[in-house]
Short mmCIF file of C-alpha atoms in Angstrom, two decimals:
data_model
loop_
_atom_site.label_atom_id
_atom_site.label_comp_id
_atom_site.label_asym_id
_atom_site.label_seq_id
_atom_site.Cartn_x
_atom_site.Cartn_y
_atom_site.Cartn_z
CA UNK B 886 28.06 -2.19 8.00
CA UNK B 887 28.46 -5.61 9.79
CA UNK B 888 30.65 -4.62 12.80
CA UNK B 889 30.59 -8.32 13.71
CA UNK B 890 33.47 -8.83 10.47
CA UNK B 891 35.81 -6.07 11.43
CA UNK B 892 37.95 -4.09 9.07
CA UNK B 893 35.20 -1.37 7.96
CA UNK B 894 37.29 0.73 6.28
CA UNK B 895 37.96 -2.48 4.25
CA UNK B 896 34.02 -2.92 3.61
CA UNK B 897 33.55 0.39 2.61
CA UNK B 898 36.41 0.23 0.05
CA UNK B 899 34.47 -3.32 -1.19
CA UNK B 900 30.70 -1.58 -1.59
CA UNK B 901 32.41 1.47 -3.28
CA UNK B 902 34.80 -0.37 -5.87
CA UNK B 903 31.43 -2.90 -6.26
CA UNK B 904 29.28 0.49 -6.89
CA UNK B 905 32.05 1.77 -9.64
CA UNK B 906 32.53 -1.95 -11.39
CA UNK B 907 28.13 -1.77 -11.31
CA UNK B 908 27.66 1.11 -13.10
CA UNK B 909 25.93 2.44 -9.89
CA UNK B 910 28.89 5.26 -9.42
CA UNK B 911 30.36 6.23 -12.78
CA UNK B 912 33.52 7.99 -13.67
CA UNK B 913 33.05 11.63 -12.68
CA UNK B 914 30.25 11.09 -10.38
CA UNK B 915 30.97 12.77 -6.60
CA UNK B 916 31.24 10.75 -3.51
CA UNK B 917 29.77 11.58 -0.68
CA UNK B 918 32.26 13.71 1.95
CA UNK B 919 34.06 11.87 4.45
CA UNK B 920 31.79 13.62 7.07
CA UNK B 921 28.41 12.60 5.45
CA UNK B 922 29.30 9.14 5.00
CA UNK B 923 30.61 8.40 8.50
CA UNK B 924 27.16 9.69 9.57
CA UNK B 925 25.42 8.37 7.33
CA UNK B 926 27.32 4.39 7.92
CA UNK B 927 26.86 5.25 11.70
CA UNK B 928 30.95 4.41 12.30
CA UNK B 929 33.99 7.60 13.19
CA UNK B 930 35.00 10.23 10.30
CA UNK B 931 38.85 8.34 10.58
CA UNK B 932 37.41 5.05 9.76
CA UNK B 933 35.71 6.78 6.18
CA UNK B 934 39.29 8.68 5.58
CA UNK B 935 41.30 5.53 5.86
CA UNK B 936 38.44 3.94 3.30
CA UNK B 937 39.17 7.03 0.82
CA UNK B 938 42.74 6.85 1.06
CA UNK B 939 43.17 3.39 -0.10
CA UNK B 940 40.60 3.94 -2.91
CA UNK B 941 42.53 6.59 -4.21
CA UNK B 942 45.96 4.61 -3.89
CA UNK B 943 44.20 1.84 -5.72
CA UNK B 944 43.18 4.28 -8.68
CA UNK B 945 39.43 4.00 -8.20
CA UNK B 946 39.07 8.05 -6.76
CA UNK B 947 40.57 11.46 -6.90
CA UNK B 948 40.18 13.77 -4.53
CA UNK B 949 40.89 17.18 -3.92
CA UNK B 950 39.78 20.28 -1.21
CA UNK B 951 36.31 20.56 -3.18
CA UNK B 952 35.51 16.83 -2.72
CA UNK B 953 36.00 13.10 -4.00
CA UNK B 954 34.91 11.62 -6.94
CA UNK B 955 35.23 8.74 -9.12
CA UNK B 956 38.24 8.69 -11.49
CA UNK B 957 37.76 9.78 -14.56
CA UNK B 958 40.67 7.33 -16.27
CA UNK B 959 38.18 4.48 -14.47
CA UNK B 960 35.86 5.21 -18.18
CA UNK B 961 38.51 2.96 -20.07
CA UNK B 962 39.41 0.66 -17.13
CA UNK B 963 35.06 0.01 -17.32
CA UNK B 964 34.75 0.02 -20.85
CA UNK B 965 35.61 -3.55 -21.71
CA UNK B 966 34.44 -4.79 -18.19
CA UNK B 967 30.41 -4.37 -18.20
CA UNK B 968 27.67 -2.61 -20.75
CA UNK B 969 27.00 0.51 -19.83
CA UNK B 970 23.92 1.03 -17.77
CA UNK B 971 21.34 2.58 -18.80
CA UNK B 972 20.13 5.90 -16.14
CA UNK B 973 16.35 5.56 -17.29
CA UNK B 974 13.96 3.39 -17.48
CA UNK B 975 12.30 1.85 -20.71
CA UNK B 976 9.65 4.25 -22.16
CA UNK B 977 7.16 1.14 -22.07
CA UNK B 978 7.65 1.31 -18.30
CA UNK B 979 7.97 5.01 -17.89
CA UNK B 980 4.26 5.44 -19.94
CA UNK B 981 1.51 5.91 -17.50
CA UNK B 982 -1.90 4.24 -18.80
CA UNK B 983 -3.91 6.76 -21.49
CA UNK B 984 -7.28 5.78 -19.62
CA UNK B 985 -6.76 4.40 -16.36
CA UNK B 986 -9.80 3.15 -15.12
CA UNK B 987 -7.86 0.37 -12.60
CA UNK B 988 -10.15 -0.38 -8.94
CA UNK B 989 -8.84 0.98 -5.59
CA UNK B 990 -7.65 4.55 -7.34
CA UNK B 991 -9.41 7.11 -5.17
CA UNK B 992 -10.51 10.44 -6.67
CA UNK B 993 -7.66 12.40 -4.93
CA UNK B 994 -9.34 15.98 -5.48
CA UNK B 995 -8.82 16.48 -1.65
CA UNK B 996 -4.74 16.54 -2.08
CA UNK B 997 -5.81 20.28 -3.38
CA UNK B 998 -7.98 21.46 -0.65
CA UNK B 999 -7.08 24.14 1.70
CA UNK B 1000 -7.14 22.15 5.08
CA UNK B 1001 -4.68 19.50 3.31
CA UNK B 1002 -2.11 21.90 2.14
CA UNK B 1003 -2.34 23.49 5.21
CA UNK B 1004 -1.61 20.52 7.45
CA UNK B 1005 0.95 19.83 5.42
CA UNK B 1006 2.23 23.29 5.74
CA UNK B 1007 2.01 23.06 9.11
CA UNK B 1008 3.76 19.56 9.84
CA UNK B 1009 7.13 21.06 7.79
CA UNK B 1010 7.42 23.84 9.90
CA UNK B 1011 7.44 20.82 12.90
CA UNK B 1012 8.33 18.09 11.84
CA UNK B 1013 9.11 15.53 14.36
CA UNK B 1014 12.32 14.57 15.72
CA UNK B 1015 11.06 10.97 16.49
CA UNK B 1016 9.03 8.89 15.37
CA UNK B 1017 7.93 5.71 17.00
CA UNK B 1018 7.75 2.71 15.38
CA UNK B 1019 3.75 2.20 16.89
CA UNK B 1020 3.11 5.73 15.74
CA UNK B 1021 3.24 9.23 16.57
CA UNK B 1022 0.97 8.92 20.13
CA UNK B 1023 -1.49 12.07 18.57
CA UNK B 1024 -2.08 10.13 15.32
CA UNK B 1025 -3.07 6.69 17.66
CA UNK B 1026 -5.24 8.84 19.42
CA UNK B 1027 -7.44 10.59 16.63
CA UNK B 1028 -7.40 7.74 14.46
CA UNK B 1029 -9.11 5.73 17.78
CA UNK B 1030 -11.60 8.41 17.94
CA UNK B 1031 -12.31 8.13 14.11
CA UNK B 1032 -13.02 4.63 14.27
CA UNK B 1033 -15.38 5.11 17.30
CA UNK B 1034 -17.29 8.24 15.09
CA UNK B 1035 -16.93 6.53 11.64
CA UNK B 1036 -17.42 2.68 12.75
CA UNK B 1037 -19.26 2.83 16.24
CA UNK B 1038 -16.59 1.01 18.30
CA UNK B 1039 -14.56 2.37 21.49
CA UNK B 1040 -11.14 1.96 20.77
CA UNK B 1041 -8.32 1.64 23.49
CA UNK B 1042 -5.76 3.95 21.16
CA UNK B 1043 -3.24 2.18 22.95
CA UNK B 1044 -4.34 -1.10 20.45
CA UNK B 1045 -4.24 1.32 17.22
CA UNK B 1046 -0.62 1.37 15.63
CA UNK B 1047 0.50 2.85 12.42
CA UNK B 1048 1.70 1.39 9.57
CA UNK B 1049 2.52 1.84 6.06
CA UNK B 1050 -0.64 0.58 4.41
CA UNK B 1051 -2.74 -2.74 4.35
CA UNK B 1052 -0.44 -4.87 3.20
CA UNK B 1053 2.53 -3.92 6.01
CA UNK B 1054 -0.44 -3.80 8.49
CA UNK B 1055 -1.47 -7.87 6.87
CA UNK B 1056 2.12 -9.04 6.92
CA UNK B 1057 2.62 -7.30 10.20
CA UNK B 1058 -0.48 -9.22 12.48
CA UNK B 1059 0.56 -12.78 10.72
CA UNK B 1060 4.20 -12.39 11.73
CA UNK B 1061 3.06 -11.99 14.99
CA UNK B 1062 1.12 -15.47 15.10
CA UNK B 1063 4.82 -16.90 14.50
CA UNK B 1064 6.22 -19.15 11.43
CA UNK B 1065 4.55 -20.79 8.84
CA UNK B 1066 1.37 -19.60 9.55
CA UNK B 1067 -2.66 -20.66 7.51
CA UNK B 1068 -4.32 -17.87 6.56
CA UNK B 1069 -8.04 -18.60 5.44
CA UNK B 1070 -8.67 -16.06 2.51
CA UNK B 1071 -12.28 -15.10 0.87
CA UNK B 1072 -12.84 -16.39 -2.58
CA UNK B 1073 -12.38 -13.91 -4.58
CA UNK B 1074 -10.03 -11.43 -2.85
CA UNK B 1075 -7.37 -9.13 -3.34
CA UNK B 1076 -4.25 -10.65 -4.67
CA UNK B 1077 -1.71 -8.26 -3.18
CA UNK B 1078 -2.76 -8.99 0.05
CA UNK B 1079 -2.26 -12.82 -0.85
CA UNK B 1080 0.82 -12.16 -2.35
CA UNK B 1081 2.00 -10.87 0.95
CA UNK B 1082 1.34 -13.07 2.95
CA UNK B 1083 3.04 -15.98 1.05
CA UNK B 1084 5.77 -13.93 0.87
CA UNK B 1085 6.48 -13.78 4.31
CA UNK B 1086 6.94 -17.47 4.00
CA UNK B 1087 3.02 -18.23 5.34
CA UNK B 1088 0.31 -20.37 3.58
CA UNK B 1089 -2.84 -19.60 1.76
CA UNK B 1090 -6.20 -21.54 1.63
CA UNK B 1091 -9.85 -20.95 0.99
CA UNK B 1092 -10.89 -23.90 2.98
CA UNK B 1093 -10.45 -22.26 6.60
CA UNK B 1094 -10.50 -25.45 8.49
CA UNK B 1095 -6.89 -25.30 9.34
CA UNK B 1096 -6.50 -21.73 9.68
CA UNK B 1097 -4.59 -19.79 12.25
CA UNK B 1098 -5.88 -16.55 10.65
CA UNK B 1099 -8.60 -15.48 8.56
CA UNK B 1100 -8.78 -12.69 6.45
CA UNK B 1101 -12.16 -10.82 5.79
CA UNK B 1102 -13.68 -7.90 4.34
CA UNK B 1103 -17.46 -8.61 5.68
CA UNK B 1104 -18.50 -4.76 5.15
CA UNK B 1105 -17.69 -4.44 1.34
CA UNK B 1106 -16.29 -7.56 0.05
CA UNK B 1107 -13.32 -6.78 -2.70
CA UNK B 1108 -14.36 -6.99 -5.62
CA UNK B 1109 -17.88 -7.65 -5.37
CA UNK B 1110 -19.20 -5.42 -2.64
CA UNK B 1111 -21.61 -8.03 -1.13
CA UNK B 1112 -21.82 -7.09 2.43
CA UNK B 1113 -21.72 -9.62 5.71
CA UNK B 1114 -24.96 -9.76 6.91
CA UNK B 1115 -25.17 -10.00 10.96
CA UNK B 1116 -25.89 -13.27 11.60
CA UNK B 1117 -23.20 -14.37 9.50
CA UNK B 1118 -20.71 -11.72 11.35
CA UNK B 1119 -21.85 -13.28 15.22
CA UNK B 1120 -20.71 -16.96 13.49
CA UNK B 1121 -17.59 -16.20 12.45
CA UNK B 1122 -16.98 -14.69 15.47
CA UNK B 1123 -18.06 -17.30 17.27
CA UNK B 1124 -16.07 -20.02 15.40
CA UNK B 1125 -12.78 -17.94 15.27
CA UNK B 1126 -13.11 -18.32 19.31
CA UNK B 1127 -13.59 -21.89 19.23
CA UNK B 1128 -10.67 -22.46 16.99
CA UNK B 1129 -8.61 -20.69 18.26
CA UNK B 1130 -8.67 -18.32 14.76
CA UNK B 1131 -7.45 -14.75 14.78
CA UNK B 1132 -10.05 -12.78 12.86
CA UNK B 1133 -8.72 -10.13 10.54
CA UNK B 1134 -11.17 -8.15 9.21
CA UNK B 1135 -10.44 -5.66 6.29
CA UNK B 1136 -12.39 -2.67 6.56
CA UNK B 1137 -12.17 -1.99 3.07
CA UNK B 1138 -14.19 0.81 1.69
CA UNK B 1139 -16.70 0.22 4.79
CA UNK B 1140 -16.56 4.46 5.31
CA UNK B 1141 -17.69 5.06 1.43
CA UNK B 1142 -21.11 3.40 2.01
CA UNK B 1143 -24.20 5.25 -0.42
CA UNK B 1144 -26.93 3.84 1.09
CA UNK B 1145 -27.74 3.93 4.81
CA UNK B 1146 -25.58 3.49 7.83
CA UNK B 1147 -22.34 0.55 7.44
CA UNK B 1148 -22.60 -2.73 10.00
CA UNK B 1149 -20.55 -2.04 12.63
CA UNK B 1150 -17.13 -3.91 12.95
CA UNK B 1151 -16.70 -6.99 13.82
CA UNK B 1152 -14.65 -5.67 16.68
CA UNK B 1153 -17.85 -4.40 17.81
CA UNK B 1154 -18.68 -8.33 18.27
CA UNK B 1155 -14.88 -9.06 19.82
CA UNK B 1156 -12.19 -7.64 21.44
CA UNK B 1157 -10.12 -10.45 20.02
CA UNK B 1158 -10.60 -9.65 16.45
CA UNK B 1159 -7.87 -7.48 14.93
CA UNK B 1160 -8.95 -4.78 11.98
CA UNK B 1161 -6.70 -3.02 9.20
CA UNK B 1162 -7.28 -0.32 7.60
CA UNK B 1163 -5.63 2.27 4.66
CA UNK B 1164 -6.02 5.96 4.26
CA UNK B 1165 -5.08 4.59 0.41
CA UNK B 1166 -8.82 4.29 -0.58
CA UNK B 1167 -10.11 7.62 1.41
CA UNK B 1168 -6.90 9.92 0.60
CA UNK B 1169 -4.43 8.89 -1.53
CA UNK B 1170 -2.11 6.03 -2.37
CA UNK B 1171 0.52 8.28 -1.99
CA UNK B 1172 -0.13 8.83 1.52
CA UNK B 1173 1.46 5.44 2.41
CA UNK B 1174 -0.19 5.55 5.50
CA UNK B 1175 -2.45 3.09 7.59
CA UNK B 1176 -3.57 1.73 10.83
CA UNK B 1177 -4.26 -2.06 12.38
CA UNK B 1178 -6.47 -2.30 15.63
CA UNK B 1179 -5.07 -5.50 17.58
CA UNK B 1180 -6.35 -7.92 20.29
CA UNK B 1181 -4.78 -6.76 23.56
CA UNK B 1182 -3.22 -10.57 23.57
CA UNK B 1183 -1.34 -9.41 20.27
CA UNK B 1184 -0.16 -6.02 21.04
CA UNK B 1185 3.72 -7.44 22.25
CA UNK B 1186 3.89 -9.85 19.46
CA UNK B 1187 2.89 -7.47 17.48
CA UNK B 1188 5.57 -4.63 17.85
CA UNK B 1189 8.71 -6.03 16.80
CA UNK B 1190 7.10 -6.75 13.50
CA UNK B 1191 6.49 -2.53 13.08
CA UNK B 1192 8.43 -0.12 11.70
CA UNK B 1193 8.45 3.25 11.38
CA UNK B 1194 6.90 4.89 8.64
CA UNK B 1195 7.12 8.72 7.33
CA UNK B 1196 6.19 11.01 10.50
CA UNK B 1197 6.01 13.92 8.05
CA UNK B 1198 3.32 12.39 6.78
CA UNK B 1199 2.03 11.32 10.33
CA UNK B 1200 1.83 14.76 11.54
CA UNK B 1201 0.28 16.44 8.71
CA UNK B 1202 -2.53 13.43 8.71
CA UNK B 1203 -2.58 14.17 12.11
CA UNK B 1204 -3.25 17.61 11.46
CA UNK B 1205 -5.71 17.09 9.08
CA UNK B 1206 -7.67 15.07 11.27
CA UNK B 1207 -7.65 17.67 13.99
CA UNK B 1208 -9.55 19.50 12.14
CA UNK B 1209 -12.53 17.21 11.12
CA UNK B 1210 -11.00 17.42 7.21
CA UNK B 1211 -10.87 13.53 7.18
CA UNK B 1212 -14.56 12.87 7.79
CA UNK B 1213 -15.64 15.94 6.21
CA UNK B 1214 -13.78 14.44 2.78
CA UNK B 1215 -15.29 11.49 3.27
CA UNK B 1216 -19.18 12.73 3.95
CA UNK B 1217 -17.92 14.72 0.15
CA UNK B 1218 -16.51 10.97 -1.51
CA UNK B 1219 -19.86 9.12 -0.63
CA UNK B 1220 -21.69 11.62 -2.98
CA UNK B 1221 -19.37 11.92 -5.38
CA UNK B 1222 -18.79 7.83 -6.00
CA UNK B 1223 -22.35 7.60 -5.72
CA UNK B 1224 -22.59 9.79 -8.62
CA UNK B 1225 -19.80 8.06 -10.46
CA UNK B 1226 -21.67 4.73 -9.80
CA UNK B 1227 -24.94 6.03 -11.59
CA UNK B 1228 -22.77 7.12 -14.35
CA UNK B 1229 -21.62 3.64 -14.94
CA UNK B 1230 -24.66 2.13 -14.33
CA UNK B 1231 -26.59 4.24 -17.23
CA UNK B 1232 -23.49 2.95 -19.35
CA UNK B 1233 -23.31 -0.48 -19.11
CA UNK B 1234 -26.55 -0.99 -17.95
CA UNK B 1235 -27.70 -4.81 -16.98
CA UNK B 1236 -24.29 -6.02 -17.42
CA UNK B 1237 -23.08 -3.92 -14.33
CA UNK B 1238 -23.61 -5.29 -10.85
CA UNK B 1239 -25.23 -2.94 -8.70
CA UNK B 1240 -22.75 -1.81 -5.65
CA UNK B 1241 -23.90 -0.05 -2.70
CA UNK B 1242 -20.45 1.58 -1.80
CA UNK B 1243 -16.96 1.51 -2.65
CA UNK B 1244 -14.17 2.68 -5.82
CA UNK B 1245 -15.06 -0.04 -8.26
CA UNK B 1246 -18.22 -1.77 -10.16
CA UNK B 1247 -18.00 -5.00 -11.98
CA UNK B 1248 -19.04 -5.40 -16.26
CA UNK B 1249 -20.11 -8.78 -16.10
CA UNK B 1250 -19.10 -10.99 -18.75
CA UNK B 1251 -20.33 -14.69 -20.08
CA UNK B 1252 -16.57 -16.28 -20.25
CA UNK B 1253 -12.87 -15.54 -19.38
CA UNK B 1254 -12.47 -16.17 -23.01
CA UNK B 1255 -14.37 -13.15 -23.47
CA UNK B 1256 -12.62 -11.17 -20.81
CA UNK B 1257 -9.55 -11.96 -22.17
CA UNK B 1258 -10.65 -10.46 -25.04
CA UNK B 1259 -12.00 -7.09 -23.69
CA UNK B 1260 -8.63 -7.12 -21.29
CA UNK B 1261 -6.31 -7.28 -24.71
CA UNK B 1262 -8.29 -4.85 -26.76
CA UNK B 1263 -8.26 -2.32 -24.11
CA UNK B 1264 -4.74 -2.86 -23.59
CA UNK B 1265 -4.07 -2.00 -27.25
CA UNK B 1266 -5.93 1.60 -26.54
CA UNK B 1267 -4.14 2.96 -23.64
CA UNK B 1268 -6.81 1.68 -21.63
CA UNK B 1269 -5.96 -0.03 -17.87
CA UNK B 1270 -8.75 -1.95 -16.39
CA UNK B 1271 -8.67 -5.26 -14.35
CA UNK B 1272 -9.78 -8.73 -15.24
CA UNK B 1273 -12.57 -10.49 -12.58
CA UNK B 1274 -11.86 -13.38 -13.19
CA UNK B 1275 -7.88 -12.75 -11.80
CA UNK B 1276 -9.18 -12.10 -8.21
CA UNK B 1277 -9.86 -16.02 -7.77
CA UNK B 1278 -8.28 -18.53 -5.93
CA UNK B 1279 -9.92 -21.65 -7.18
CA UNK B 1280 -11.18 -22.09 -11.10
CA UNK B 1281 -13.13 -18.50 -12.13
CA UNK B 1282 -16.93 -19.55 -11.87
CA UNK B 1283 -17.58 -15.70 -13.06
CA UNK B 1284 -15.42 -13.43 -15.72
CA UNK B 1285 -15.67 -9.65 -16.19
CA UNK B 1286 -14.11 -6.44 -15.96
CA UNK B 1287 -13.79 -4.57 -12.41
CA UNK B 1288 -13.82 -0.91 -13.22
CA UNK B 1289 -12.37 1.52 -10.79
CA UNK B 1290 -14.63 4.94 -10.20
CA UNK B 1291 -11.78 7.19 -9.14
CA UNK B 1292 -10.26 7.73 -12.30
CA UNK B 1293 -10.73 11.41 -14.20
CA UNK B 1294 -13.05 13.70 -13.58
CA UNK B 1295 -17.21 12.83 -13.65
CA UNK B 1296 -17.40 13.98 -17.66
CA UNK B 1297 -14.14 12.12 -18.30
CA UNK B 1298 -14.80 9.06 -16.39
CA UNK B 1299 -18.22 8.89 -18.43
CA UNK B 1300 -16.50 8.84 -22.01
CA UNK B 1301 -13.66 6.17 -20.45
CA UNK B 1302 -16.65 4.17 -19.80
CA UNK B 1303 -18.59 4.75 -23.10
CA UNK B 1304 -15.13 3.94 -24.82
CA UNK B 1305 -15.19 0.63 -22.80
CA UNK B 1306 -18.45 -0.31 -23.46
CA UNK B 1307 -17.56 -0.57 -27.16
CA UNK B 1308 -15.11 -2.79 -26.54
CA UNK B 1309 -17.48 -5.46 -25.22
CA UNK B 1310 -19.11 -8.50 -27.03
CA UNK B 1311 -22.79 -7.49 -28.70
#
């Protein structure tokens, strides 16, 4: 409701009569009471009456003791006036994928353990009647601690806030740096995170010399899993702080590490470097939760860029947390992908690139002609998988497939993989 142009009973009658003449409402359907949508519209019970009243003087709405609905009569009045909308969606965009073998699609096994339902149980029976738009305080807190278990860095939880995933945690730190920000990407990347920050009206470059920001994922880069070794991680550093460049580092899939102990983070090196990270990759997508760390120079820039996301879900994270599930999932995940790694490596053998963490593994391929090819008949059988040569800014120097390792269970994400493998040039 804009208060600011008066009359709301007037622009209540105007978004209802627009909802009928839509298709949105339909003749039959019930309104909402006159108590539930005052509350809901945040403006007096009289105002909503006054809005009903001349609706049903107009013809648009019955109403009776039981309630308020549409007119019926309003079927012929609609008839002529607009097609009639459809109330589901295409099959074509209702079909999952037969085979999905898609990167970044976490074996989500855990969503059935005992300690998850039970946290979940648990945050129902309390949920909260508040929730920050930083974070629940609790969930700051233990996901500060993680970090300092999981990633060797003391954490000031006061510098953790929550957010709704990587991408709200990306757009989130650039709005803070103002308007038409650079941000200085890694060639390849992940497009989604690209995609979001040119939405927000910010620019994109691979050449980082003009770059307010740079984006970074130095302990498994996406999609090829090459690592930042420390020498390189001290210069970056370094040059951010001589520029003037926020560092945003990405700690994508850094936690599902096979072999030996991940580099600490880069905010190990700096205080002024700001990190993101996703339960998306370790839990569930479905989660929709995540964190950023920021630069105690960032923190009030930062805020009014937030916004609250599900404290259910907060609380029973929370919960989980509290009782060591998260890191005891994750110690489980590192042998499992490991596993699923091997699998695909005895597969496709010499065409995979070896990766020493992470959800996906790359089929190399000798053109984008020829990934094309693979992408198109794999389509054609159900099958969802992800083209390399797509995660490039600049001209594809390298083509291939990027295979996610969450998909299915181990015996079923073997014959996906044996299915793909056909599909490949001899």
């Amino acid at each position: 409701m804009d208060r600011s142009q008066g009359n709301l009973p007037g622009q209540i009658v105007g978004r209802i009569r627009d909802d009928i003449a839509s298709g949105v409402l339909r003749p039959g359907d019930r309104i909402a009471s006159t108590r539930t949508m005052a509350a809901e519209l945040g403006v007096s019970r009289a105002t909503v009456v006054a809005a009903y009243e001349q609706l049903e003087g107009e013809g648009y709405v019955e109403t009776s003791p039981a309630g308020t609905w549409v007119h019926p009569a309003m079927r012929a009045v609609l008839a002529g006036a607009a097609e009639e909308v459809p109330r589901t969606l295409p099959p074509e965009q209702r079909r999952a994928p037969r085979i999905d073998l898609r990167p970044g699609h976490p074996d989500t096994s855990v969503l059935a353990s005992t300690t998850w339902r039970a946290a979940w149980r648990q945050a129902a029976a309390e949920p909260p009647s508040y929730v920050p738009r930083e974070g629940i305080p609790r969930l700051r807190e233990l996901v500060a601690d993680h970090i300092r278990r999981a990633r060797g860095v003391a954490v000031d939880p006061r510098r953790v806030f929550i957010t709704a995933g990587s991408r709200h945690g990306v757009s989130a730190l650039v709005a803070a740096l103002g308007q038409n920000v650079t941000v200085g990407v890694e060639d390849p990347t992940y497009p989604s995170l690209v995609g979001v920050v040119r939405r927000g009206g910010h620019s994109v470059v691979t050449d980082w010399t003009s770059a307010n920001a740079v984006l970074v994922t130095p302990s498994h880069q996406f999609p090829h899993g090459h690592v930042m070794p420390a020498p390189e991680r001290i210069e970056l550093v370094d040059w951010a702080r001589t520029h003037n460049t926020l560092v945003i580092e990405d700690d994508f899939d850094a936690e599902l590490r096979f072999q030996g102990e991940p580099l600490p983070s880069l905010m190990a090196i700096s205080p002024e470097v700001a990190s993101i990270g996703s339960f998306a990759k370790t839990l569930s997508p479905a989660l929709g939760l995540g964190y950023v760390v920021v630069p105690p120079s960032l923190i009030d820039a930062l805020r009014p860029h937030l916004a609250p996301v599900s404290g259910l879900a907060q609380v029973a994270l929370a919960n989980f947390m509290a009782e060591d599930g998260l890191s005891r999932h994750i110690t489980r995940m590192r042998s499992a992908y490991r596993r699923r790694r091997d699998i695909a490596l005895e597969i496709f053998g010499s065409r995979a690139v070896p990766m020493d963490g992470g959800l996906n593994l790359i089929v190399e391929l000798s053109s984008v002609g020829e990934e094309e090819s693979v992408l198109a008949r794999a389509a054609a059988r159900g099958m969802a998988v992800r083209g390399f040569s797509t995660y490039w800014s600049s001209p594809a120097s390298r083509a291939g497939i990027v295979v996610g390792l969450g998909g299915g269970t181990e015996k079923q994400l073997g014959r996906w993989m044996t299915q793909l493998r056909e599909l490949l040039p001899r």
